[in-house]
mmCIF file of C-alpha atoms in Angstrom:
data_model
loop_
_atom_site.group_PDB
_atom_site.id
_atom_site.type_symbol
_atom_site.label_atom_id
_atom_site.label_comp_id
_atom_site.label_asym_id
_atom_site.label_seq_id
_atom_site.Cartn_x
_atom_site.Cartn_y
_atom_site.Cartn_z
ATOM 1 C CA MET A 1 0.000 0.000 0.000
ATOM 2 C CA ASN A 2 1.214 3.489 -0.819
ATOM 3 C CA SER A 3 1.068 6.110 1.947
ATOM 4 C CA THR A 4 0.436 8.800 -0.699
ATOM 5 C CA ASN A 5 -2.671 7.020 -1.958
ATOM 6 C CA PRO A 6 -5.421 9.681 -2.299
ATOM 7 C CA ALA A 7 -7.877 7.184 -0.835
ATOM 8 C CA ALA A 8 -5.903 7.411 2.413
ATOM 9 C CA GLY A 9 -7.024 11.006 2.967
ATOM 10 C CA ASP A 10 -9.911 11.919 5.236
ATOM 11 C CA VAL A 11 -13.473 11.101 4.212
ATOM 12 C CA THR A 12 -13.937 14.416 2.378
ATOM 13 C CA THR A 13 -11.348 13.320 -0.199
ATOM 14 C CA ILE A 14 -13.509 10.408 -1.331
ATOM 15 C CA ASP A 15 -16.953 11.971 -0.792
ATOM 16 C CA LEU A 16 -17.492 15.647 -1.592
ATOM 17 C CA THR A 17 -20.785 15.661 0.307
ATOM 18 C CA MET A 18 -18.940 15.143 3.598
ATOM 19 C CA THR A 19 -17.967 18.068 5.872
ATOM 20 C CA PRO A 20 -14.991 18.718 8.171
ATOM 21 C CA GLU A 21 -17.193 17.614 11.087
ATOM 22 C CA ASP A 22 -17.857 14.341 9.289
ATOM 23 C CA ALA A 23 -14.119 13.957 8.734
ATOM 24 C CA THR A 24 -13.384 14.515 12.436
ATOM 25 C CA VAL A 25 -15.808 11.818 13.564
ATOM 26 C CA HIS A 26 -14.771 9.475 10.769
ATOM 27 C CA ASP A 27 -11.072 9.874 11.609
ATOM 28 C CA THR A 28 -11.894 9.052 15.221
ATOM 29 C CA LEU A 29 -13.704 5.897 14.146
ATOM 30 C CA CYS A 30 -10.694 4.990 12.001
ATOM 31 C CA ALA A 31 -8.371 5.522 14.970
ATOM 32 C CA LEU A 32 -10.559 3.364 17.219
ATOM 33 C CA GLN A 33 -10.974 0.724 14.461
ATOM 34 C CA ALA A 34 -13.292 -1.526 16.486
ATOM 35 C CA PRO A 35 -17.045 -0.968 17.074
ATOM 36 C CA SER A 36 -17.517 1.885 19.571
ATOM 37 C CA GLY A 37 -20.348 3.674 21.341
ATOM 38 C CA MET A 38 -21.174 7.373 20.986
ATOM 39 C CA GLN A 39 -19.713 8.236 24.403
ATOM 40 C CA ARG A 40 -16.436 6.523 23.566
ATOM 41 C CA VAL A 41 -16.141 8.361 20.258
ATOM 42 C CA SER A 42 -17.050 11.681 21.886
ATOM 43 C CA ASP A 43 -14.476 11.216 24.651
ATOM 44 C CA LEU A 44 -11.664 10.435 22.211
ATOM 45 C CA ILE A 45 -12.518 13.455 20.050
ATOM 46 C CA THR A 46 -12.371 15.626 23.170
ATOM 47 C CA ALA A 47 -9.047 14.079 24.228
ATOM 48 C CA VAL A 48 -7.510 14.757 20.822
ATOM 49 C CA GLY A 49 -8.833 18.336 20.787
ATOM 50 C CA GLY A 50 -11.511 18.037 18.097
ATOM 51 C CA ARG A 51 -14.194 20.730 17.784
ATOM 52 C CA THR A 52 -17.456 21.187 15.907
ATOM 53 C CA ALA A 53 -17.876 23.800 13.168
ATOM 54 C CA ARG A 54 -19.208 26.142 15.886
ATOM 55 C CA GLY A 55 -16.045 25.672 17.932
ATOM 56 C CA SER A 56 -17.746 23.665 20.669
ATOM 57 C CA ALA A 57 -16.764 20.235 21.983
ATOM 58 C CA PHE A 58 -18.295 17.123 20.457
ATOM 59 C CA ASN A 59 -20.792 15.665 22.906
ATOM 60 C CA PRO A 60 -22.475 12.274 22.320
ATOM 61 C CA MET A 61 -25.484 13.923 20.657
ATOM 62 C CA GLU A 62 -23.230 15.803 18.219
ATOM 63 C CA VAL A 63 -21.396 12.565 17.473
ATOM 64 C CA LYS A 64 -24.698 10.767 16.885
ATOM 65 C CA ARG A 65 -25.850 13.507 14.496
ATOM 66 C CA VAL A 66 -22.674 13.239 12.430
ATOM 67 C CA THR A 67 -22.600 9.454 12.636
ATOM 68 C CA GLU A 68 -26.056 9.239 11.077
ATOM 69 C CA ARG A 69 -24.695 11.067 8.031
ATOM 70 C CA LEU A 70 -21.733 8.694 7.846
ATOM 71 C CA LEU A 71 -24.047 5.700 8.139
ATOM 72 C CA ALA A 72 -26.371 7.020 5.440
ATOM 73 C CA ALA A 73 -23.426 7.584 3.097
ATOM 74 C CA GLY A 74 -21.988 4.107 3.726
ATOM 75 C CA HIS A 75 -18.846 5.331 5.496
ATOM 76 C CA ALA A 76 -19.769 3.618 8.769
ATOM 77 C CA THR A 77 -21.706 0.585 9.941
ATOM 78 C CA ARG A 78 -23.642 -0.160 13.123
ATOM 79 C CA ASP A 79 -23.574 -3.538 14.894
ATOM 80 C CA ASN A 80 -26.408 -5.203 16.793
ATOM 81 C CA GLN A 81 -25.265 -3.508 20.001
ATOM 82 C CA GLY A 82 -25.623 -0.064 18.478
ATOM 83 C CA ARG A 83 -21.872 0.487 18.197
ATOM 84 C CA VAL A 84 -20.406 2.031 15.056
ATOM 85 C CA GLN A 85 -17.184 1.670 13.128
ATOM 86 C CA ALA A 86 -15.727 3.044 9.919
ATOM 87 C CA THR A 87 -16.128 0.834 6.859
ATOM 88 C CA GLY A 88 -13.236 -0.604 4.897
ATOM 89 C CA PRO A 89 -11.177 -0.545 2.850
ATOM 90 C CA HIS A 90 -10.926 3.226 3.315
ATOM 91 C CA ALA A 91 -10.934 2.858 7.114
ATOM 92 C CA ALA A 92 -7.783 0.720 7.054
ATOM 93 C CA GLU A 93 -6.075 3.037 4.547
ATOM 94 C CA ARG A 94 -6.951 6.055 6.660
ATOM 95 C CA PHE A 95 -5.680 4.461 9.880
ATOM 96 C CA ARG A 96 -2.453 3.585 8.084
ATOM 97 C CA SER A 97 -1.916 7.086 6.740
ATOM 98 C CA MET A 98 -2.589 8.635 10.161
ATOM 99 C CA MET A 99 -0.105 6.286 11.845
ATOM 100 C CA LEU A 100 2.582 6.889 9.201
ATOM 101 C CA ASP A 101 2.266 10.619 9.955
ATOM 102 C CA THR A 102 4.397 10.637 13.109
ATOM 103 C CA VAL A 103 2.818 13.762 14.596
ATOM 104 C CA ARG A 104 -0.738 12.668 13.891
ATOM 105 C CA GLY A 105 -0.132 9.081 15.017
ATOM 106 C CA THR A 106 1.416 10.248 18.285
ATOM 107 C CA ALA A 107 -1.502 12.623 18.869
ATOM 108 C CA TRP A 108 -4.023 9.803 18.508
ATOM 109 C CA PHE A 109 -2.038 7.555 20.828
ATOM 110 C CA ASP A 110 -1.636 10.310 23.421
ATOM 111 C CA ALA A 111 -5.381 11.006 23.302
ATOM 112 C CA TRP A 112 -6.194 7.309 23.722
ATOM 113 C CA ARG A 113 -3.586 7.113 26.486
ATOM 114 C CA LYS A 114 -5.207 10.019 28.333
ATOM 115 C CA LEU A 115 -8.725 8.684 27.818
ATOM 116 C CA ASN A 116 -7.818 5.286 29.302
ATOM 117 C CA ASP A 117 -5.551 6.643 32.071
ATOM 118 C CA PHE A 118 -3.078 4.253 30.490
ATOM 119 C CA ASP A 119 -0.125 4.953 32.780
ATOM 120 C CA ARG A 120 -2.050 4.518 36.046
ATOM 121 C CA ALA A 121 -4.976 2.226 35.240
ATOM 122 C CA TYR A 122 -5.323 -1.086 37.046
ATOM 123 C CA SER A 123 -6.863 -2.894 34.085
ATOM 124 C CA LEU A 124 -8.494 -2.335 30.714
ATOM 125 C CA GLY A 125 -11.787 -4.147 30.271
ATOM 126 C CA PHE A 126 -11.527 -5.759 26.852
ATOM 127 C CA GLN A 127 -14.097 -8.482 26.286
ATOM 128 C CA GLU A 128 -13.442 -9.141 22.584
ATOM 129 C CA GLU A 129 -10.302 -10.063 20.683
ATOM 130 C CA GLU A 130 -10.984 -7.435 18.016
ATOM 131 C CA GLN A 131 -11.248 -4.703 20.662
ATOM 132 C CA LEU A 132 -7.867 -5.687 22.099
ATOM 133 C CA ALA A 133 -6.312 -5.965 18.618
ATOM 134 C CA ALA A 134 -7.525 -2.440 17.827
ATOM 135 C CA ALA A 135 -5.964 -1.111 21.029
ATOM 136 C CA MET A 136 -2.734 -2.950 20.208
ATOM 137 C CA ARG A 137 -2.535 -1.365 16.763
ATOM 138 C CA LEU A 138 -2.901 2.116 18.224
ATOM 139 C CA VAL A 139 -0.343 1.420 20.959
ATOM 140 C CA LEU A 140 2.050 -0.158 18.457
ATOM 141 C CA PHE A 141 1.830 2.193 15.517
ATOM 142 C CA GLY A 142 0.907 5.374 17.402
ATOM 143 C CA GLY A 143 3.130 4.808 20.444
ATOM 144 C CA ARG A 144 5.904 2.916 18.600
ATOM 145 C CA LYS A 145 7.787 2.027 21.808
ATOM 146 C CA LEU A 146 8.389 -1.298 23.526
ATOM 147 C CA SER A 147 7.650 0.265 26.918
ATOM 148 C CA HIS A 148 4.094 1.094 25.806
ATOM 149 C CA VAL A 149 3.455 -2.479 24.641
ATOM 150 C CA ARG A 150 4.826 -3.850 27.889
ATOM 151 C CA ARG A 151 2.515 -1.515 29.792
ATOM 152 C CA LEU A 152 -0.429 -2.835 27.785
ATOM 153 C CA GLY A 153 0.719 -6.323 28.711
ATOM 154 C CA GLU A 154 0.663 -5.366 32.407
ATOM 155 C CA LEU A 155 -2.998 -4.465 32.012
ATOM 156 C CA ALA A 156 -3.752 -7.760 30.282
ATOM 157 C CA TYR A 157 -4.159 -9.952 33.344
ATOM 158 C CA SER A 158 -7.930 -10.133 32.888
ATOM 159 C CA PHE A 159 -7.806 -10.853 29.146
ATOM 160 C CA THR A 160 -4.680 -12.988 28.711
ATOM 161 C CA HIS A 161 -6.739 -15.528 26.743
ATOM 162 C CA LEU A 162 -7.212 -12.882 24.043
ATOM 163 C CA TRP A 163 -3.601 -11.707 23.865
ATOM 164 C CA VAL A 164 -2.052 -14.127 21.367
ATOM 165 C CA GLY A 165 -4.883 -13.917 18.845
ATOM 166 C CA ALA A 166 -5.064 -10.135 19.179
ATOM 167 C CA LEU A 167 -1.312 -9.791 18.631
ATOM 168 C CA GLN A 168 -1.490 -11.822 15.434
ATOM 169 C CA LYS A 169 -4.392 -9.711 14.180
ATOM 170 C CA ALA A 170 -2.711 -6.434 15.100
ATOM 171 C CA VAL A 171 0.603 -7.161 13.380
ATOM 172 C CA LEU A 172 -0.059 -9.799 10.720
ATOM 173 C CA GLN A 173 -3.604 -9.221 9.440
ATOM 174 C CA PRO A 174 -2.301 -7.700 7.323
ATOM 175 C CA PHE A 175 1.420 -7.222 7.886
ATOM 176 C CA ASP A 176 2.449 -3.715 6.808
ATOM 177 C CA SER A 177 6.186 -3.319 6.238
ATOM 178 C CA ALA A 178 6.048 0.490 6.357
ATOM 179 C CA LEU A 179 4.205 0.563 9.679
ATOM 180 C CA PHE A 180 6.412 -2.170 11.136
ATOM 181 C CA GLY A 181 9.470 -0.296 9.918
ATOM 182 C CA SER A 182 8.342 2.835 11.786
ATOM 183 C CA LEU A 183 8.620 1.107 15.179
ATOM 184 C CA GLU A 184 11.656 1.538 17.411
ATOM 185 C CA PRO A 185 14.178 -1.296 16.849
ATOM 186 C CA PRO A 186 13.745 -2.970 20.284
ATOM 187 C CA LEU A 187 10.005 -3.212 19.633
ATOM 188 C CA GLN A 188 10.574 -4.674 16.169
ATOM 189 C CA THR A 189 12.811 -7.370 17.640
ATOM 190 C CA ASP A 190 10.414 -8.119 20.500
ATOM 191 C CA LEU A 191 7.395 -8.498 18.220
ATOM 192 C CA ALA A 192 9.349 -10.574 15.720
ATOM 193 C CA GLN A 193 10.552 -12.884 18.476
ATOM 194 C CA ARG A 194 7.028 -13.409 19.819
ATOM 195 C CA LEU A 195 5.381 -13.988 16.458
ATOM 196 C CA MET A 196 8.128 -16.132 14.990
ATOM 197 C CA THR A 197 8.020 -18.348 18.083
ATOM 198 C CA LEU A 198 4.262 -18.701 17.722
ATOM 199 C CA LEU A 199 4.018 -19.254 13.988
ATOM 200 C CA SER A 200 7.277 -19.551 12.069
ATOM 201 C CA GLY A 201 8.044 -23.093 10.989
ATOM 202 C CA PHE A 202 4.422 -24.170 11.380
ATOM 203 C CA SER A 203 3.685 -23.452 7.687
ATOM 204 C CA GLU A 204 1.301 -20.576 8.411
ATOM 205 C CA VAL A 205 1.144 -18.264 5.395
ATOM 206 C CA GLY A 206 0.209 -15.275 7.560
ATOM 207 C CA VAL A 207 3.708 -15.035 9.013
ATOM 208 C CA ARG A 208 5.486 -15.129 5.638
ATOM 209 C CA PRO A 209 5.527 -11.314 5.113
ATOM 210 C CA LEU A 210 7.195 -10.901 8.517
ATOM 211 C CA GLU A 211 9.715 -13.608 7.663
ATOM 212 C CA ASP A 212 10.477 -11.815 4.388
ATOM 213 C CA TRP A 213 10.907 -8.500 6.251
ATOM 214 C CA LEU A 214 13.357 -10.121 8.681
ATOM 215 C CA LEU A 215 15.306 -11.776 5.867
ATOM 216 C CA ARG A 216 15.704 -8.361 4.206
ATOM 217 C CA ALA A 217 16.691 -6.793 7.531
ATOM 218 C CA HIS A 218 19.321 -9.472 8.112
ATOM 219 C CA ALA A 219 20.791 -8.896 4.653
ATOM 220 C CA ASP A 220 21.116 -5.135 5.305
ATOM 221 C CA PRO A 221 24.215 -4.198 7.368
ATOM 222 C CA ILE A 222 22.316 -1.253 8.867
ATOM 223 C CA SER A 223 19.478 -3.348 10.269
ATOM 224 C CA ALA A 224 21.146 -6.762 10.679
ATOM 225 C CA SER A 225 21.489 -6.270 14.449
ATOM 226 C CA LEU A 226 17.681 -6.423 14.757
ATOM 227 C CA VAL A 227 17.840 -10.114 13.913
ATOM 228 C CA THR A 228 19.041 -11.834 17.076
ATOM 229 C CA ALA A 229 20.644 -15.267 17.197
ATOM 230 C CA SER A 230 17.348 -16.894 18.182
ATOM 231 C CA LEU A 231 15.589 -15.147 15.294
ATOM 232 C CA ARG A 232 18.296 -16.366 12.934
ATOM 233 C CA LEU A 233 17.608 -19.931 14.012
ATOM 234 C CA ARG A 234 13.914 -19.358 13.341
ATOM 235 C CA LEU A 235 14.722 -17.922 9.930
ATOM 236 C CA SER A 236 16.940 -20.911 9.197
ATOM 237 C CA GLU A 237 13.825 -23.074 9.637
ATOM 238 C CA THR A 238 11.957 -20.762 7.292
ATOM 239 C CA LEU A 239 14.632 -21.176 4.633
ATOM 240 C CA LEU A 240 14.832 -24.934 5.125
ATOM 241 C CA PHE A 241 11.101 -25.362 4.603
ATOM 242 C CA ARG A 242 11.305 -23.091 1.562
ATOM 243 C CA ASP A 243 13.748 -25.643 0.104
ATOM 244 C CA GLN A 244 16.736 -23.312 0.510
ATOM 245 C CA ALA A 245 18.997 -25.591 2.556
ATOM 246 C CA GLU A 246 22.263 -23.789 1.748
ATOM 247 C CA LYS A 247 20.821 -20.445 2.848
ATOM 248 C CA ALA A 248 19.430 -22.122 5.963
ATOM 249 C CA ARG A 249 22.911 -23.297 6.911
ATOM 250 C CA ALA A 250 24.377 -19.877 6.135
ATOM 251 C CA MET A 251 21.825 -18.276 8.449
ATOM 252 C CA CYS A 252 23.268 -20.386 11.284
ATOM 253 C CA ALA A 253 26.825 -19.185 10.657
ATOM 254 C CA ASN A 254 28.430 -17.521 13.686
ATOM 255 C CA VAL A 255 25.577 -18.664 15.939
ATOM 256 C CA SER A 256 27.082 -20.596 18.837
ATOM 257 C CA GLY A 257 25.652 -23.038 21.348
ATOM 258 C CA ALA A 258 23.953 -26.400 21.403
ATOM 259 C CA SER A 259 20.795 -25.092 19.726
ATOM 260 C CA VAL A 260 22.555 -24.482 16.438
ATOM 261 C CA ASN A 261 24.013 -28.006 16.487
ATOM 262 C CA LEU A 262 20.513 -29.394 16.978
ATOM 263 C CA HIS A 263 19.360 -27.391 13.970
ATOM 264 C CA LEU A 264 22.240 -28.538 11.784
ATOM 265 C CA SER A 265 21.560 -32.185 12.634
ATOM 266 C CA LEU A 266 17.902 -31.697 11.716
ATOM 267 C CA PHE A 267 18.952 -30.081 8.433
ATOM 268 C CA ASN A 268 20.876 -33.279 7.655
ATOM 269 C CA ILE A 269 17.749 -35.320 8.352
ATOM 270 C CA ALA A 270 15.721 -33.062 6.052
ATOM 271 C CA GLU A 271 18.263 -33.757 3.307
ATOM 272 C CA GLY A 272 17.792 -37.527 3.684
ATOM 273 C CA GLN A 273 20.552 -38.461 6.118
ATOM 274 C CA TRP A 274 18.095 -40.283 8.363
ATOM 275 C CA SER A 275 20.315 -42.442 10.543
ATOM 276 C CA ALA A 276 23.345 -40.150 10.709
ATOM 277 C CA GLY A 277 21.186 -37.095 11.347
ATOM 278 C CA ALA A 278 19.329 -38.826 14.182
ATOM 279 C CA THR A 279 22.627 -39.803 15.808
ATOM 280 C CA GLU A 280 23.922 -36.235 15.468
ATOM 281 C CA PHE A 281 20.706 -34.904 17.015
ATOM 282 C CA GLU A 282 21.081 -37.215 20.017
ATOM 283 C CA LEU A 283 24.689 -36.102 20.570
ATOM 284 C CA ALA A 284 23.720 -32.431 20.277
ATOM 285 C CA ALA A 285 20.803 -33.024 22.650
ATOM 286 C CA LYS A 286 23.153 -34.327 25.358
ATOM 287 C CA GLN A 287 25.142 -31.095 25.179
ATOM 288 C CA ALA A 288 21.965 -29.008 25.054
ATOM 289 C CA VAL A 289 20.759 -30.621 28.295
ATOM 290 C CA LEU A 290 23.925 -29.362 29.989
ATOM 291 C CA ASP A 291 23.776 -25.915 28.382
ATOM 292 C CA LEU A 292 20.065 -25.277 28.907
ATOM 293 C CA GLY A 293 19.563 -27.106 32.191
ATOM 294 C CA ARG A 294 16.525 -29.081 31.038
ATOM 295 C CA ARG A 295 15.882 -32.449 29.450
ATOM 296 C CA LYS A 296 13.077 -31.622 27.037
ATOM 297 C CA HIS A 297 11.959 -28.853 24.682
ATOM 298 C CA LEU A 298 15.554 -28.470 23.543
ATOM 299 C CA ALA A 299 14.476 -27.566 20.012
ATOM 300 C CA SER A 300 11.300 -26.020 18.679
ATOM 301 C CA PRO A 301 8.574 -28.584 17.882
ATOM 302 C CA SER A 302 8.284 -26.872 14.504
ATOM 303 C CA ILE A 303 11.525 -28.599 13.517
ATOM 304 C CA SER A 304 12.229 -31.330 16.113
ATOM 305 C CA TRP A 305 9.556 -33.533 14.501
ATOM 306 C CA LEU A 306 12.162 -34.272 11.841
ATOM 307 C CA TYR A 307 14.081 -36.300 14.434
ATOM 308 C CA VAL A 308 10.969 -38.359 15.170
ATOM 309 C CA MET A 309 10.403 -38.879 11.464
ATOM 310 C CA ALA A 310 14.009 -40.077 11.088
ATOM 311 C CA LEU A 311 13.462 -42.696 13.792
ATOM 312 C CA LEU A 312 10.179 -43.837 12.269
ATOM 313 C CA SER A 313 11.888 -44.221 8.884
ATOM 314 C CA GLN A 314 13.917 -47.069 10.367
ATOM 315 C CA THR A 315 12.509 -50.574 10.250
ATOM 316 C CA THR A 316 13.078 -51.638 13.849
ATOM 317 C CA PRO A 317 10.479 -51.462 16.627
ATOM 318 C CA ALA A 318 13.303 -50.290 18.915
ATOM 319 C CA ALA A 319 13.638 -47.095 16.871
ATOM 320 C CA TRP A 320 9.872 -46.588 16.966
ATOM 321 C CA SER A 321 9.882 -47.059 20.746
ATOM 322 C CA LYS A 322 12.635 -44.453 21.023
ATOM 323 C CA ALA A 323 10.548 -42.079 18.912
ATOM 324 C CA ARG A 324 7.536 -42.689 21.141
ATOM 325 C CA LYS A 325 9.543 -42.028 24.301
ATOM 326 C CA PHE A 326 10.732 -38.718 22.823
ATOM 327 C CA VAL A 327 7.274 -37.460 21.852
ATOM 328 C CA VAL A 328 5.757 -38.523 25.190
ATOM 329 C CA SER A 329 8.430 -36.468 26.946
ATOM 330 C CA GLU A 330 7.942 -33.479 24.640
ATOM 331 C CA ALA A 331 4.178 -33.675 25.202
ATOM 332 C CA GLY A 332 4.731 -33.535 28.958
ATOM 333 C CA LEU A 333 2.775 -36.737 29.616
ATOM 334 C CA SER A 334 3.475 -39.015 32.557
ATOM 335 C CA PRO A 335 4.459 -42.629 31.744
ATOM 336 C CA ALA A 336 1.216 -43.884 33.297
ATOM 337 C CA LYS A 337 -0.943 -41.509 31.279
ATOM 338 C CA ALA A 338 0.941 -42.322 28.072
ATOM 339 C CA ALA A 339 1.065 -46.096 28.459
ATOM 340 C CA PRO A 340 0.858 -47.857 25.063
ATOM 341 C CA GLY A 341 -2.701 -48.222 23.860
ATOM 342 C CA LYS A 342 -4.305 -46.012 26.530
ATOM 343 C CA ARG A 343 -5.116 -43.267 24.013
ATOM 344 C CA ASP A 344 -5.102 -40.570 26.669
ATOM 345 C CA ALA A 345 -3.055 -38.359 24.344
ATOM 346 C CA ASP A 346 -5.223 -35.920 22.417
ATOM 347 C CA PRO A 347 -4.691 -36.623 18.681
ATOM 348 C CA TYR A 348 -5.397 -32.955 18.015
ATOM 349 C CA SER A 349 -2.505 -31.862 20.220
ATOM 350 C CA TYR A 350 0.849 -31.331 18.519
ATOM 351 C CA TRP A 351 2.521 -34.541 19.706
ATOM 352 C CA GLY A 352 -0.601 -36.587 20.471
ATOM 353 C CA VAL A 353 -1.102 -37.704 16.878
ATOM 354 C CA TRP A 354 2.473 -39.030 16.764
ATOM 355 C CA ILE A 355 1.928 -41.088 19.924
ATOM 356 C CA ASP A 356 -1.287 -42.531 18.538
ATOM 357 C CA ALA A 357 0.268 -43.348 15.157
ATOM 358 C CA ILE A 358 3.209 -45.161 16.742
ATOM 359 C CA ASP A 359 0.844 -47.162 18.944
ATOM 360 C CA GLN A 360 -1.155 -48.165 15.884
ATOM 361 C CA ARG A 361 1.995 -49.192 13.995
ATOM 362 C CA MET A 362 3.265 -51.276 16.928
ATOM 363 C CA GLY A 363 -0.088 -52.989 17.381
ATOM 364 C CA ASP A 364 -0.854 -51.360 20.725
ATOM 365 C CA ALA A 365 -3.940 -49.610 19.345
ATOM 366 C CA PRO A 366 -6.382 -50.527 16.556
ATOM 367 C CA LYS A 367 -5.655 -48.941 13.205
ATOM 368 C CA THR A 368 -8.282 -46.309 12.409
ATOM 369 C CA ALA A 369 -8.456 -43.348 10.059
ATOM 370 C CA GLN A 370 -10.766 -41.532 12.473
ATOM 371 C CA ARG A 371 -7.772 -40.590 14.637
ATOM 372 C CA PHE A 372 -6.372 -38.482 11.797
ATOM 373 C CA CYS A 373 -7.611 -35.182 10.454
ATOM 374 C CA LEU A 374 -7.450 -35.737 6.699
ATOM 375 C CA ALA A 375 -9.387 -32.607 5.717
ATOM 376 C CA ARG A 376 -9.316 -29.052 6.983
ATOM 377 C CA ARG A 377 -11.859 -28.483 9.718
ATOM 378 C CA GLU A 378 -13.157 -25.169 10.983
ATOM 379 C CA HIS A 379 -12.186 -24.355 14.565
ATOM 380 C CA SER A 380 -9.973 -27.449 14.851
ATOM 381 C CA GLY A 381 -7.135 -25.364 16.281
ATOM 382 C CA LEU A 382 -4.659 -27.206 14.060
ATOM 383 C CA GLN A 383 -1.882 -25.317 12.322
ATOM 384 C CA SER A 384 -0.909 -26.180 8.763
ATOM 385 C CA LEU A 385 2.129 -28.187 9.873
ATOM 386 C CA GLN A 386 -0.103 -30.314 12.101
ATOM 387 C CA TYR A 387 -2.392 -31.068 9.156
ATOM 388 C CA LEU A 388 0.736 -32.191 7.289
ATOM 389 C CA HIS A 389 1.692 -34.475 10.180
ATOM 390 C CA HIS A 390 -1.761 -36.084 10.121
ATOM 391 C CA LEU A 391 -1.399 -36.764 6.382
ATOM 392 C CA MET A 392 2.135 -38.149 6.696
ATOM 393 C CA LEU A 393 1.333 -40.435 9.608
ATOM 394 C CA ALA A 394 -1.849 -41.728 7.989
ATOM 395 C CA ALA A 395 0.206 -42.535 4.884
ATOM 396 C CA TRP A 396 2.867 -44.241 7.039
ATOM 397 C CA LEU A 397 0.140 -46.449 8.508
ATOM 398 C CA ARG A 398 -1.578 -46.888 5.135
ATOM 399 C CA VAL A 399 -4.948 -46.232 6.716
ATOM 400 C CA GLU A 400 -8.007 -46.632 4.522
ATOM 401 C CA VAL A 401 -9.111 -43.336 2.988
ATOM 402 C CA ILE A 402 -12.868 -42.914 2.639
ATOM 403 C CA ALA A 403 -12.854 -39.849 0.353
ATOM 404 C CA PRO A 404 -9.630 -39.834 -1.720
ATOM 405 C CA ALA A 405 -10.688 -36.863 -3.864
ATOM 406 C CA ASP A 406 -11.254 -34.724 -0.773
ATOM 407 C CA LEU A 407 -7.932 -35.876 0.648
ATOM 408 C CA ARG A 408 -6.131 -34.967 -2.574
ATOM 409 C CA ALA A 409 -7.719 -31.500 -2.613
ATOM 410 C CA HIS A 410 -6.754 -30.971 1.042
ATOM 411 C CA ALA A 411 -3.143 -31.963 0.343
ATOM 412 C CA GLU A 412 -2.972 -29.620 -2.649
ATOM 413 C CA ARG A 413 -4.236 -26.703 -0.538
ATOM 414 C CA LEU A 414 -1.577 -27.411 2.076
ATOM 415 C CA ALA A 415 1.114 -27.493 -0.596
#
């Protein structure tokens, strides 16, 4: 998107029937982004210093009067709770242009900060993910500082269940390289670390623009310091799964510690060195236990599954048992709960499907296709990489497929 796009101007630039008062209310709706009541809109206009054509403050009745014009012209919508919001795509373009204007973006953040008593409040009462995502965008792209985001996090104790989804919406839906580039470097690194840990390597297309931004930053001597060693390891996974193995290895250059050795062993597995790569992983894991002070979660599950796959590629039950022991440990299950054949492991959890597949292969559980998700399901909670695991393990077991055409279409969409 181009910040000079005429459609990014206020509402009067796209509708000559609109007035400066309409533009003031519309800009406020664009700044708020999420559905808001008349009082909320009025309070933010007051905090930012907006005035009517008569020079008076906007009260809720004035806001309602103007909002009716915006609604009639199609520049705003009203939800079933009576709240209003600006309509897209102009609303998103306008928010973007206001945030890219440093003075204007700061003014909107400062007004929101004052309205919410941001620096002294005990909590902010967000009940919806979209409301929190909207607040995040304003704090991120208007405030632009890591300290502001951390302060928002301090107020998140009552809505922690919304935080991860809201963060993904705020930064990645869509990802805007210009807005992200306007943030202070420590905030860029912090956000990248959080989102790459959540999504990178799990084959989610939504994170790809951020990965591309980080790859460009790493290649630029001016911005390379933004990409920490842990981010470089994440990016090495990105490159590996993009079939760029040489670049993946290069990304690990000058990164020290056991973690990089784990990655390099997994790269060897990905290139077909099943037995040797598995042995290298086990040796690196022994050192990682000493370095990290823990016995599990030594590598990200987004790549450590390659070790399990290498063990399952062998023909001996002993190797399969070793694979099972590894995934049970990574899943955090007790030996009693994960006893062969008990099926206490949730097949929709990351490692649960591996446990179940191994049990089926070893004859400790009946073979059944119903334990595998062979088509995309709404609200399953599965990431794309998990869908891939279900397909691979079902193929390994040669389970009977009821709808091969649907399976083929699902596999093509994943690819």
